[in-house]
CSV table of C-alpha atoms in Angstrom, one decimal:
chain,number,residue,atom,x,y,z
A,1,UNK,CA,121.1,-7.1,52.6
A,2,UNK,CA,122.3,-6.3,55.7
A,3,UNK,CA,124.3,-3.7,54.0
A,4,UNK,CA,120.7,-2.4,52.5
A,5,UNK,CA,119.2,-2.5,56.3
A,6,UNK,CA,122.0,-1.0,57.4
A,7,UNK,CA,121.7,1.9,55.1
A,8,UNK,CA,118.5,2.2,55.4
A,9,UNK,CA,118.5,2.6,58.9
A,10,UNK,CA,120.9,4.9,58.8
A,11,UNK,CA,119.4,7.3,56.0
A,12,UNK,CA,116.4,6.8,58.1
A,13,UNK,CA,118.2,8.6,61.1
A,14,UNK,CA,119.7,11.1,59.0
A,15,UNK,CA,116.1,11.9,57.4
A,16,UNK,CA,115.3,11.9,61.3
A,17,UNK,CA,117.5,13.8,62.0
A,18,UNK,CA,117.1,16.0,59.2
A,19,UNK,CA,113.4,16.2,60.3
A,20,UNK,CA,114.7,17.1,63.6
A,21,UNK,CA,116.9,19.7,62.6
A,22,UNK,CA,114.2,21.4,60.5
A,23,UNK,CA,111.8,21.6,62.9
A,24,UNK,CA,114.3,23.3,65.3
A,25,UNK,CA,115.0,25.9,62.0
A,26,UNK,CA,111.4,26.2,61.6
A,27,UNK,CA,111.2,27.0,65.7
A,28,UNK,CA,113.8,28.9,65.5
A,29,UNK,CA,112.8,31.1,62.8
A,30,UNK,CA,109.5,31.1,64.2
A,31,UNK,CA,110.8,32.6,67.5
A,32,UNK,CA,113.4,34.7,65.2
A,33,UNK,CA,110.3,36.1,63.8
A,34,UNK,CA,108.3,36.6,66.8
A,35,UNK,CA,110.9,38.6,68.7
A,36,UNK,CA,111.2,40.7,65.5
A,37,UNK,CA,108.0,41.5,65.5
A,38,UNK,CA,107.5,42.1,69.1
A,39,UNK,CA,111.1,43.9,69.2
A,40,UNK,CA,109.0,46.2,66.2
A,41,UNK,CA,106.4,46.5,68.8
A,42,UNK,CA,108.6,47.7,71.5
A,43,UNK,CA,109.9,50.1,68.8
A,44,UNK,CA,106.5,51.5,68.3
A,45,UNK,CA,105.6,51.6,71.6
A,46,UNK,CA,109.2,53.5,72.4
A,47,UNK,CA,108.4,55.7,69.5
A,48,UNK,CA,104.7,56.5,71.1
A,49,UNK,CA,106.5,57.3,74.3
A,50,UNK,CA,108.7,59.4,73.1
A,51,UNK,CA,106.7,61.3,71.3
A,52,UNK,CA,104.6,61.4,74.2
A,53,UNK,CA,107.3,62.6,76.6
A,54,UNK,CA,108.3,65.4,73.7
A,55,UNK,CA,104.5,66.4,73.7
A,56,UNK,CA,104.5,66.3,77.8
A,57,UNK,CA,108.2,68.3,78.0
A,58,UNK,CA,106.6,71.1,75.3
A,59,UNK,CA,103.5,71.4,77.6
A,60,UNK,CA,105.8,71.1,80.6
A,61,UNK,CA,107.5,74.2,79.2
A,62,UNK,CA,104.6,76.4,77.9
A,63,UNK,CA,103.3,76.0,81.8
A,64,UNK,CA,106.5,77.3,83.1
A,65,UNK,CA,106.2,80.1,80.5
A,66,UNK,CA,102.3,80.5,81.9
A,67,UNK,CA,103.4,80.3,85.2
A,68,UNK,CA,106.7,82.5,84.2
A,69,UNK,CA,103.7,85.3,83.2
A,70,UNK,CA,101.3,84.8,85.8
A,71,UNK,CA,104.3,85.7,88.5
A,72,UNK,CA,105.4,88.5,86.6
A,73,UNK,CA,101.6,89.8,86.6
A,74,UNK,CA,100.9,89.1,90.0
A,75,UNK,CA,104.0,90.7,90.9
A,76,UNK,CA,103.0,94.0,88.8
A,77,UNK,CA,99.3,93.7,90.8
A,78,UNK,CA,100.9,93.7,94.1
A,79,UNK,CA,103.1,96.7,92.8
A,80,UNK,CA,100.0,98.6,91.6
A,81,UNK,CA,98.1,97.7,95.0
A,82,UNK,CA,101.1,99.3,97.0
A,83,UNK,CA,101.1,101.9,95.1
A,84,UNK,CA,97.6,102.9,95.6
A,85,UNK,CA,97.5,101.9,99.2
A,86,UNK,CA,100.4,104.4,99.4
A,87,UNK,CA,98.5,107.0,97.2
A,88,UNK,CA,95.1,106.7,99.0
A,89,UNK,CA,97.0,106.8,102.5
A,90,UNK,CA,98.3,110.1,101.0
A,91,UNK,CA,95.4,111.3,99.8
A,92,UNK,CA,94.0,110.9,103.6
A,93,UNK,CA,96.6,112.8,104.8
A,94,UNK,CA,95.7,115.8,102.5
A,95,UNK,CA,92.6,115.4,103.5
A,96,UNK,CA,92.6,115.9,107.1
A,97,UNK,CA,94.8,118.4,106.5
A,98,UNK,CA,92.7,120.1,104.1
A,99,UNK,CA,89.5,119.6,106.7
A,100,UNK,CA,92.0,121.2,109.4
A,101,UNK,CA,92.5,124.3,106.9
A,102,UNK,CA,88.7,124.7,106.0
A,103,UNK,CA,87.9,124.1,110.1
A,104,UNK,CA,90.6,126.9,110.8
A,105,UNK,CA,89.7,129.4,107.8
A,106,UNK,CA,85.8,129.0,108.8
A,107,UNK,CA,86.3,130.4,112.6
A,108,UNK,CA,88.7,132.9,111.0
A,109,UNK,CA,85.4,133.7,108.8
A,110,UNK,CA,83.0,133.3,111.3
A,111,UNK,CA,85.5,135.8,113.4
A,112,UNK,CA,86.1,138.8,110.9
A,113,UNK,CA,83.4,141.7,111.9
A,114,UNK,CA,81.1,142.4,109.3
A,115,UNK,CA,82.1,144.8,106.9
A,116,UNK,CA,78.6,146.0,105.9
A,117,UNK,CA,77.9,149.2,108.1
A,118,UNK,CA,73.8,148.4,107.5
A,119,UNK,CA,74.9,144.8,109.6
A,120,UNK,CA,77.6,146.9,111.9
A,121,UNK,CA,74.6,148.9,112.8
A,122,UNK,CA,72.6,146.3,113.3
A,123,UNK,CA,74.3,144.2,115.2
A,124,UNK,CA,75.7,147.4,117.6
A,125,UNK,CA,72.1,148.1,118.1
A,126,UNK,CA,70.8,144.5,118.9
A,127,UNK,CA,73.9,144.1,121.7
A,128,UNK,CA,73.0,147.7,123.4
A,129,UNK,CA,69.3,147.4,123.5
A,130,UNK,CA,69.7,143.8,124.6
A,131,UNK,CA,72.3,145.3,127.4
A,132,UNK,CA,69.8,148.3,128.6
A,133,UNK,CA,66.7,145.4,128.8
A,134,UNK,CA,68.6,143.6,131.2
A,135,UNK,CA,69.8,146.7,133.0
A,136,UNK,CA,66.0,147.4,133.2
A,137,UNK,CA,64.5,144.0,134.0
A,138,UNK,CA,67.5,143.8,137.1
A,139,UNK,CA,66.0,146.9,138.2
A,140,UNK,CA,62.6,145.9,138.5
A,141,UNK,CA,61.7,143.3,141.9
A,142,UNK,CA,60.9,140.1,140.8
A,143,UNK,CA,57.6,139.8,142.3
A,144,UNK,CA,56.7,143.6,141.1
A,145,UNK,CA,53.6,143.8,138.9
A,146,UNK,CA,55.9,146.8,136.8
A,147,UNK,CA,58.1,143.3,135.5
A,148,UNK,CA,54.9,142.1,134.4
A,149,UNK,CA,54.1,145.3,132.5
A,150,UNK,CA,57.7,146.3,131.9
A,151,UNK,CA,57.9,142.0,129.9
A,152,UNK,CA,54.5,142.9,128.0
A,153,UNK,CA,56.2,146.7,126.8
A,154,UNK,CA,59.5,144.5,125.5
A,155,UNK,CA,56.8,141.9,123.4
A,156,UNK,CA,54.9,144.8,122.0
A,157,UNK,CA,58.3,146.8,121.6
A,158,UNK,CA,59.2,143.5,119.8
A,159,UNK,CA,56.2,143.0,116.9
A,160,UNK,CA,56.5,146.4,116.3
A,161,UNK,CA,60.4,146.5,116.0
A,162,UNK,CA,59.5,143.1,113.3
A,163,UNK,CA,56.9,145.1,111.6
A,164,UNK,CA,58.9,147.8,110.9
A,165,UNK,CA,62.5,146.3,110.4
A,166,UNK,CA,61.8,145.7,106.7
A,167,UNK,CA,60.8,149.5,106.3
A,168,UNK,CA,63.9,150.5,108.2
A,169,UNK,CA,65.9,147.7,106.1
A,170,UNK,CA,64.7,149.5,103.0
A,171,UNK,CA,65.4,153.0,104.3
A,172,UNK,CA,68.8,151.9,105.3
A,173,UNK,CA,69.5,150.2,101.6
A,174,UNK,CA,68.3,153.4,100.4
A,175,UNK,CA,70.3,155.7,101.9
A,176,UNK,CA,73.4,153.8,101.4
A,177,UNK,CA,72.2,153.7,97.7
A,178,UNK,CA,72.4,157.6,97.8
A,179,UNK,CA,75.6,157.7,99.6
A,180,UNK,CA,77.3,155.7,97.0
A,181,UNK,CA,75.9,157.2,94.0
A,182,UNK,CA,77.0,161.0,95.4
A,183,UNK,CA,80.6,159.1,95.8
A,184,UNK,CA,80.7,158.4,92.5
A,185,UNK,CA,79.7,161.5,90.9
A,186,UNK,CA,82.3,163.2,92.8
């Protein structure tokens, strides 16, 4: 019997022991399966990241090409702004020179004599008869009553000069009329 208690006991340790040991198996495969799932999380997780850093590199790289562009452009802007700062600056120069060349060919105009004899005439006429009323006014005293008379002669001189100027205008056009058609038969 003690044989039987013996035995007993000691198939009683190994069962315990055999417990033991499957609990441990049953931990261990437990954890075994735990860090196999959270090594398939880590996985996953290193799959979303990388496909996160592919997506971030491929944006990364379309916003160097955008930037790439948007030099180039600005680049081509600051060309075509230079160019037309240079263009418009030339474009002033011409300019003054060209107000220079109308200033110059105006006083050149405004300096050539008439070439109209009716205007020749006219203006030879104005200059003497202005020229022989001041020879006659310096004649006269100032405190004279003949300056008095001699201004009142010039005004009346004057209106009738204005009256008749488009007569004598018309007799003048006239007779250049005849001059140039007797030209042109000849």
């Amino acid at each position: 019997m003690v044989d039987e208690t013996l035995s007993s006991q000691s198939e009683t340790i190994t069962n315990l022991n055999l417990l033991r040991l499957q609990e441990e198996v049953k931990a261990i495969k437990a954890d075994r399966d735990c860090q196999l799932f959270e090594k398939g999380e880590i996985v996953a997780r290193a799959n979303v990241f990388a496909k996160e850093r592919d997506e971030l590199r491929d944006a990364l790289e379309q916003l160097k090409l955008e930037q790439d562009r948007l030099v180039t452009n600005q680049n081509r802007l600051i060309s075509q702004e230079q160019n037309a700062t240079r263009r418009a600056e030339e474009a002033e120069i011409r300019i003054r020179k060209a107000e220079k060349e109308i200033l110059r060919l105006e006083e050149i105009i405004a300096n050539i004599p008439p070439s109209d004899p009716i205007i020749v005439l006219q203006t030879f006429v104005a200059d003497k008869v202005s020229r022989i009323i001041g020879w006659g006014r310096n004649r006269i005293p100032a405190d004279s009553p003949l300056r008095v008379a001699f201004s009142k002669s010039l005004e009346t001189a004057q209106q009738a000069a204005a009256v008749a100027k488009p007569k004598i205008i018309d007799l003048m056009n006239r007779a250049k009329d005849e001059i140039q058609s007797r030209m042109n038969k000849e």
